[in-house]
Amino acid sequence: MKKLALFMVMALVVFAAQAQEQQTGPVLTLKEKSIDFGDLTQGDKVEHTFVFQNTGTAPLIISNVAVTCGCTATQWPKEPIAPGKSSELKISFNSAGKMGKQNSVVRIYSNASEPIEKVSLISNVLPKGK
């Protein structure tokens, strides 16, 4: 009886491993998930381009990119990204009216197996010199 139970557990493990390997559909894989601009002076504008790849088996479609405040703007591809292809998400941050540590989180909504991905713009905004 113990051998049968052990066999069943082993078969379940093998089946689960194969199921993970056979994952289908689009997969959004980011090269990096955050960028730290360090110290900025109040009013500085910075931007960064996040590179990502569709590592899945079907076209990736980004339906929306949501920002946490009006200080952040985005540009993203509106056309489907084919499997194996890369694309870019450009994000800009305006530090006007900001002070101290900032962490602007941007949410990427898509048809990927993980439907919401996040990237962050990190900075420390210092006052303008007088």
PDB file of N, CA and C in Angstrom, residues 41-99:
ATOM      1  N   THR A  41      16.424  67.294  -8.575  1.00  0.00           N
ATOM      2  CA  THR A  41      16.048  68.614  -8.070  1.00  0.00           C
ATOM      3  C   THR A  41      14.600  68.850  -8.446  1.00  0.00           C
ATOM      4  N   GLN A  42      13.837  69.402  -7.514  1.00  0.00           N
ATOM      5  CA  GLN A  42      12.419  69.646  -7.752  1.00  0.00           C
ATOM      6  C   GLN A  42      12.220  70.351  -9.094  1.00  0.00           C
ATOM      7  N   GLY A  43      11.390  69.791  -9.947  1.00  0.00           N
ATOM      8  CA  GLY A  43      11.150  70.332 -11.279  1.00  0.00           C
ATOM      9  C   GLY A  43      11.858  69.561 -12.380  1.00  0.00           C
ATOM     10  N   ASP A  44      12.813  68.703 -12.018  1.00  0.00           N
ATOM     11  CA  ASP A  44      13.488  67.878 -13.031  1.00  0.00           C
ATOM     12  C   ASP A  44      12.499  66.915 -13.679  1.00  0.00           C
ATOM     13  N   LYS A  45      12.695  66.667 -14.976  1.00  0.00           N
ATOM     14  CA  LYS A  45      11.908  65.679 -15.709  1.00  0.00           C
ATOM     15  C   LYS A  45      12.868  64.586 -16.178  1.00  0.00           C
ATOM     16  N   VAL A  46      12.505  63.350 -15.896  1.00  0.00           N
ATOM     17  CA  VAL A  46      13.335  62.214 -16.300  1.00  0.00           C
ATOM     18  C   VAL A  46      12.450  61.192 -17.001  1.00  0.00           C
ATOM     19  N   GLU A  47      13.084  60.336 -17.801  1.00  0.00           N
ATOM     20  CA  GLU A  47      12.334  59.256 -18.437  1.00  0.00           C
ATOM     21  C   GLU A  47      13.197  58.014 -18.532  1.00  0.00           C
ATOM     22  N   HIS A  48      12.512  56.898 -18.661  1.00  0.00           N
ATOM     23  CA  HIS A  48      13.194  55.610 -18.790  1.00  0.00           C
ATOM     24  C   HIS A  48      12.375  54.719 -19.714  1.00  0.00           C
ATOM     25  N   THR A  49      13.060  53.906 -20.478  1.00  0.00           N
ATOM     26  CA  THR A  49      12.407  52.963 -21.370  1.00  0.00           C
ATOM     27  C   THR A  49      12.609  51.551 -20.826  1.00  0.00           C
ATOM     28  N   PHE A  50      11.505  50.924 -20.453  1.00  0.00           N
ATOM     29  CA  PHE A  50      11.536  49.544 -19.987  1.00  0.00           C
ATOM     30  C   PHE A  50      11.387  48.635 -21.205  1.00  0.00           C
ATOM     31  N   VAL A  51      12.298  47.688 -21.359  1.00  0.00           N
ATOM     32  CA  VAL A  51      12.260  46.743 -22.464  1.00  0.00           C
ATOM     33  C   VAL A  51      11.619  45.445 -21.958  1.00  0.00           C
ATOM     34  N   PHE A  52      10.721  44.900 -22.759  1.00  0.00           N
ATOM     35  CA  PHE A  52      10.101  43.634 -22.398  1.00  0.00           C
ATOM     36  C   PHE A  52      10.006  42.743 -23.623  1.00  0.00           C
ATOM     37  N   GLN A  53       9.784  41.455 -23.362  1.00  0.00           N
ATOM     38  CA  GLN A  53       9.675  40.466 -24.436  1.00  0.00           C
ATOM     39  C   GLN A  53       8.450  39.594 -24.188  1.00  0.00           C
ATOM     40  N   ASN A  54       7.821  39.171 -25.262  1.00  0.00           N
ATOM     41  CA  ASN A  54       6.755  38.179 -25.165  1.00  0.00           C
ATOM     42  C   ASN A  54       7.420  36.813 -25.246  1.00  0.00           C
ATOM     43  N   THR A  55       7.583  36.176 -24.097  1.00  0.00           N
ATOM     44  CA  THR A  55       8.231  34.864 -24.046  1.00  0.00           C
ATOM     45  C   THR A  55       7.207  33.733 -24.117  1.00  0.00           C
ATOM     46  N   GLY A  56       5.969  34.066 -24.443  1.00  0.00           N
ATOM     47  CA  GLY A  56       4.907  33.069 -24.534  1.00  0.00           C
ATOM     48  C   GLY A  56       4.750  32.515 -25.938  1.00  0.00           C
ATOM     49  N   THR A  57       3.580  31.905 -26.156  1.00  0.00           N
ATOM     50  CA  THR A  57       3.311  31.220 -27.421  1.00  0.00           C
ATOM     51  C   THR A  57       2.195  31.863 -28.240  1.00  0.00           C
ATOM     52  N   ALA A  58       1.664  32.994 -27.777  1.00  0.00           N
ATOM     53  CA  ALA A  58       0.589  33.695 -28.489  1.00  0.00           C
ATOM     54  C   ALA A  58       0.879  35.193 -28.439  1.00  0.00           C
ATOM     55  N   PRO A  59       0.266  35.971 -29.328  1.00  0.00           N
ATOM     56  CA  PRO A  59       0.500  37.422 -29.329  1.00  0.00           C
ATOM     57  C   PRO A  59       0.125  38.078 -27.990  1.00  0.00           C
ATOM     58  N   LEU A  60       0.967  38.995 -27.558  1.00  0.00           N
ATOM     59  CA  LEU A  60       0.766  39.746 -26.315  1.00  0.00           C
ATOM     60  C   LEU A  60       0.106  41.071 -26.663  1.00  0.00           C
ATOM     61  N   ILE A  61      -0.980  41.389 -25.962  1.00  0.00           N
ATOM     62  CA  ILE A  61      -1.684  42.647 -26.189  1.00  0.00           C
ATOM     63  C   ILE A  61      -1.740  43.419 -24.882  1.00  0.00           C
ATOM     64  N   ILE A  62      -1.153  44.615 -24.886  1.00  0.00           N
ATOM     65  CA  ILE A  62      -1.224  45.488 -23.714  1.00  0.00           C
ATOM     66  C   ILE A  62      -2.480  46.335 -23.875  1.00  0.00           C
ATOM     67  N   SER A  63      -3.413  46.189 -22.939  1.00  0.00           N
ATOM     68  CA  SER A  63      -4.689  46.887 -23.033  1.00  0.00           C
ATOM     69  C   SER A  63      -4.669  48.250 -22.345  1.00  0.00           C
ATOM     70  N   ASN A  64      -3.831  48.403 -21.323  1.00  0.00           N
ATOM     71  CA  ASN A  64      -3.765  49.674 -20.607  1.00  0.00           C
ATOM     72  C   ASN A  64      -2.488  49.733 -19.780  1.00  0.00           C
ATOM     73  N   VAL A  65      -2.032  50.957 -19.549  1.00  0.00           N
ATOM     74  CA  VAL A  65      -0.922  51.203 -18.638  1.00  0.00           C
ATOM     75  C   VAL A  65      -1.388  52.313 -17.707  1.00  0.00           C
ATOM     76  N   ALA A  66      -1.503  51.999 -16.417  1.00  0.00           N
ATOM     77  CA  ALA A  66      -2.056  52.941 -15.446  1.00  0.00           C
ATOM     78  C   ALA A  66      -0.962  53.500 -14.555  1.00  0.00           C
ATOM     79  N   VAL A  67      -0.997  54.816 -14.343  1.00  0.00           N
ATOM     80  CA  VAL A  67      -0.036  55.510 -13.491  1.00  0.00           C
ATOM     81  C   VAL A  67      -0.703  55.899 -12.181  1.00  0.00           C
ATOM     82  N   THR A  68       0.118  56.201 -11.172  1.00  0.00           N
ATOM     83  CA  THR A  68      -0.421  56.521  -9.854  1.00  0.00           C
ATOM     84  C   THR A  68      -0.671  58.011  -9.649  1.00  0.00           C
ATOM     85  N   CYS A  69      -0.094  58.859 -10.507  1.00  0.00           N
ATOM     86  CA  CYS A  69      -0.321  60.296 -10.358  1.00  0.00           C
ATOM     87  C   CYS A  69      -0.112  60.990 -11.708  1.00  0.00           C
ATOM     88  N   GLY A  70      -0.522  62.249 -11.775  1.00  0.00           N
ATOM     89  CA  GLY A  70      -0.371  63.029 -12.996  1.00  0.00           C
ATOM     90  C   GLY A  70       1.069  63.390 -13.304  1.00  0.00           C
ATOM     91  N   CYS A  71       1.978  63.074 -12.402  1.00  0.00           N
ATOM     92  CA  CYS A  71       3.392  63.386 -12.603  1.00  0.00           C
ATOM     93  C   CYS A  71       4.077  62.376 -13.513  1.00  0.00           C
ATOM     94  N   THR A  72       3.364  61.307 -13.873  1.00  0.00           N
ATOM     95  CA  THR A  72       3.942  60.230 -14.660  1.00  0.00           C
ATOM     96  C   THR A  72       3.161  60.073 -15.964  1.00  0.00           C
ATOM     97  N   ALA A  73       3.880  59.910 -17.070  1.00  0.00           N
ATOM     98  CA  ALA A  73       3.254  59.701 -18.371  1.00  0.00           C
ATOM     99  C   ALA A  73       3.865  58.483 -19.031  1.00  0.00           C
ATOM    100  N   THR A  74       3.099  57.828 -19.902  1.00  0.00           N
ATOM    101  CA  THR A  74       3.569  56.594 -20.528  1.00  0.00           C
ATOM    102  C   THR A  74       3.304  56.574 -22.031  1.00  0.00           C
ATOM    103  N   GLN A  75       4.113  55.771 -22.709  1.00  0.00           N
ATOM    104  CA  GLN A  75       3.904  55.419 -24.112  1.00  0.00           C
ATOM    105  C   GLN A  75       4.144  53.923 -24.214  1.00  0.00           C
ATOM    106  N   TRP A  76       3.188  53.196 -24.819  1.00  0.00           N
ATOM    107  CA  TRP A  76       3.336  51.752 -24.952  1.00  0.00           C
ATOM    108  C   TRP A  76       2.820  51.309 -26.314  1.00  0.00           C
ATOM    109  N   PRO A  77       3.233  50.115 -26.757  1.00  0.00           N
ATOM    110  CA  PRO A  77       2.803  49.637 -28.075  1.00  0.00           C
ATOM    111  C   PRO A  77       1.320  49.277 -28.070  1.00  0.00           C
ATOM    112  N   LYS A  78       0.607  49.742 -29.079  1.00  0.00           N
ATOM    113  CA  LYS A  78      -0.824  49.444 -29.187  1.00  0.00           C
ATOM    114  C   LYS A  78      -1.068  48.191 -30.027  1.00  0.00           C
ATOM    115  N   GLU A  79      -0.084  47.783 -30.830  1.00  0.00           N
ATOM    116  CA  GLU A  79      -0.230  46.602 -31.675  1.00  0.00           C
ATOM    117  C   GLU A  79       0.233  45.355 -30.911  1.00  0.00           C
ATOM    118  N   PRO A  80      -0.295  44.186 -31.254  1.00  0.00           N
ATOM    119  CA  PRO A  80       0.123  42.940 -30.591  1.00  0.00           C
ATOM    120  C   PRO A  80       1.622  42.676 -30.786  1.00  0.00           C
ATOM    121  N   ILE A  81       2.241  42.113 -29.767  1.00  0.00           N
ATOM    122  CA  ILE A  81       3.655  41.743 -29.822  1.00  0.00           C
ATOM    123  C   ILE A  81       3.702  40.226 -30.030  1.00  0.00           C
ATOM    124  N   ALA A  82       4.295  39.809 -31.127  1.00  0.00           N
ATOM    125  CA  ALA A  82       4.354  38.389 -31.480  1.00  0.00           C
ATOM    126  C   ALA A  82       5.239  37.613 -30.505  1.00  0.00           C
ATOM    127  N   PRO A  83       5.005  36.314 -30.365  1.00  0.00           N
ATOM    128  CA  PRO A  83       5.871  35.485 -29.515  1.00  0.00           C
ATOM    129  C   PRO A  83       7.337  35.629 -29.930  1.00  0.00           C
ATOM    130  N   GLY A  84       8.202  35.792 -28.938  1.00  0.00           N
ATOM    131  CA  GLY A  84       9.638  35.922 -29.189  1.00  0.00           C
ATOM    132  C   GLY A  84      10.089  37.333 -29.505  1.00  0.00           C
ATOM    133  N   LYS A  85       9.164  38.253 -29.726  1.00  0.00           N
ATOM    134  CA  LYS A  85       9.518  39.635 -30.076  1.00  0.00           C
ATOM    135  C   LYS A  85       9.591  40.502 -28.827  1.00  0.00           C
ATOM    136  N   SER A  86      10.370  41.590 -28.933  1.00  0.00           N
ATOM    137  CA  SER A  86      10.519  42.550 -27.841  1.00  0.00           C
ATOM    138  C   SER A  86       9.865  43.866 -28.209  1.00  0.00           C
ATOM    139  N   SER A  87       9.575  44.660 -27.194  1.00  0.00           N
ATOM    140  CA  SER A  87       9.030  45.992 -27.400  1.00  0.00           C
ATOM    141  C   SER A  87       9.427  46.857 -26.210  1.00  0.00           C
ATOM    142  N   GLU A  88       8.916  48.100 -26.193  1.00  0.00           N
ATOM    143  CA  GLU A  88       9.330  49.049 -25.161  1.00  0.00           C
ATOM    144  C   GLU A  88       8.139  49.778 -24.552  1.00  0.00           C
ATOM    145  N   LEU A  89       8.308  50.131 -23.289  1.00  0.00           N
ATOM    146  CA  LEU A  89       7.363  50.945 -22.541  1.00  0.00           C
ATOM    147  C   LEU A  89       8.133  52.155 -22.041  1.00  0.00           C
ATOM    148  N   LYS A  90       7.811  53.341 -22.563  1.00  0.00           N
ATOM    149  CA  LYS A  90       8.521  54.560 -22.170  1.00  0.00           C
ATOM    150  C   LYS A  90       7.707  55.273 -21.086  1.00  0.00           C
ATOM    151  N   ILE A  91       8.381  55.602 -19.976  1.00  0.00           N
ATOM    152  CA  ILE A  91       7.723  56.262 -18.857  1.00  0.00           C
ATOM    153  C   ILE A  91       8.518  57.500 -18.478  1.00  0.00           C
ATOM    154  N   SER A  92       7.796  58.617 -18.296  1.00  0.00           N
ATOM    155  CA  SER A  92       8.459  59.853 -17.871  1.00  0.00           C
ATOM    156  C   SER A  92       7.882  60.288 -16.523  1.00  0.00           C
ATOM    157  N   PHE A  93       8.715  60.977 -15.754  1.00  0.00           N
ATOM    158  CA  PHE A  93       8.349  61.442 -14.415  1.00  0.00           C
ATOM    159  C   PHE A  93       8.726  62.910 -14.297  1.00  0.00           C
ATOM    160  N   ASN A  94       7.785  63.729 -13.842  1.00  0.00           N
ATOM    161  CA  ASN A  94       8.011  65.155 -13.621  1.00  0.00           C
ATOM    162  C   ASN A  94       7.996  65.397 -12.114  1.00  0.00           C
ATOM    163  N   SER A  95       9.109  65.848 -11.568  1.00  0.00           N
ATOM    164  CA  SER A  95       9.227  66.010 -10.121  1.00  0.00           C
ATOM    165  C   SER A  95       8.701  67.356  -9.603  1.00  0.00           C
ATOM    166  N   ALA A  96       8.111  68.171 -10.473  1.00  0.00           N
ATOM    167  CA  ALA A  96       7.545  69.454 -10.023  1.00  0.00           C
ATOM    168  C   ALA A  96       6.479  69.200  -8.957  1.00  0.00           C
ATOM    169  N   GLY A  97       6.575  69.927  -7.856  1.00  0.00           N
ATOM    170  CA  GLY A  97       5.604  69.785  -6.773  1.00  0.00           C
ATOM    171  C   GLY A  97       5.827  68.576  -5.889  1.00  0.00           C
ATOM    172  N   LYS A  98       6.874  67.827  -6.126  1.00  0.00           N
ATOM    173  CA  LYS A  98       7.182  66.629  -5.323  1.00  0.00           C
ATOM    174  C   LYS A  98       8.338  66.944  -4.381  1.00  0.00           C
ATOM    175  N   MET A  99       8.430  66.179  -3.307  1.00  0.00           N
ATOM    176  CA  MET A  99       9.502  66.375  -2.346  1.00  0.00           C
ATOM    177  C   MET A  99       9.797  65.062  -1.642  1.00  0.00           C
TER     178      MET A  99
END
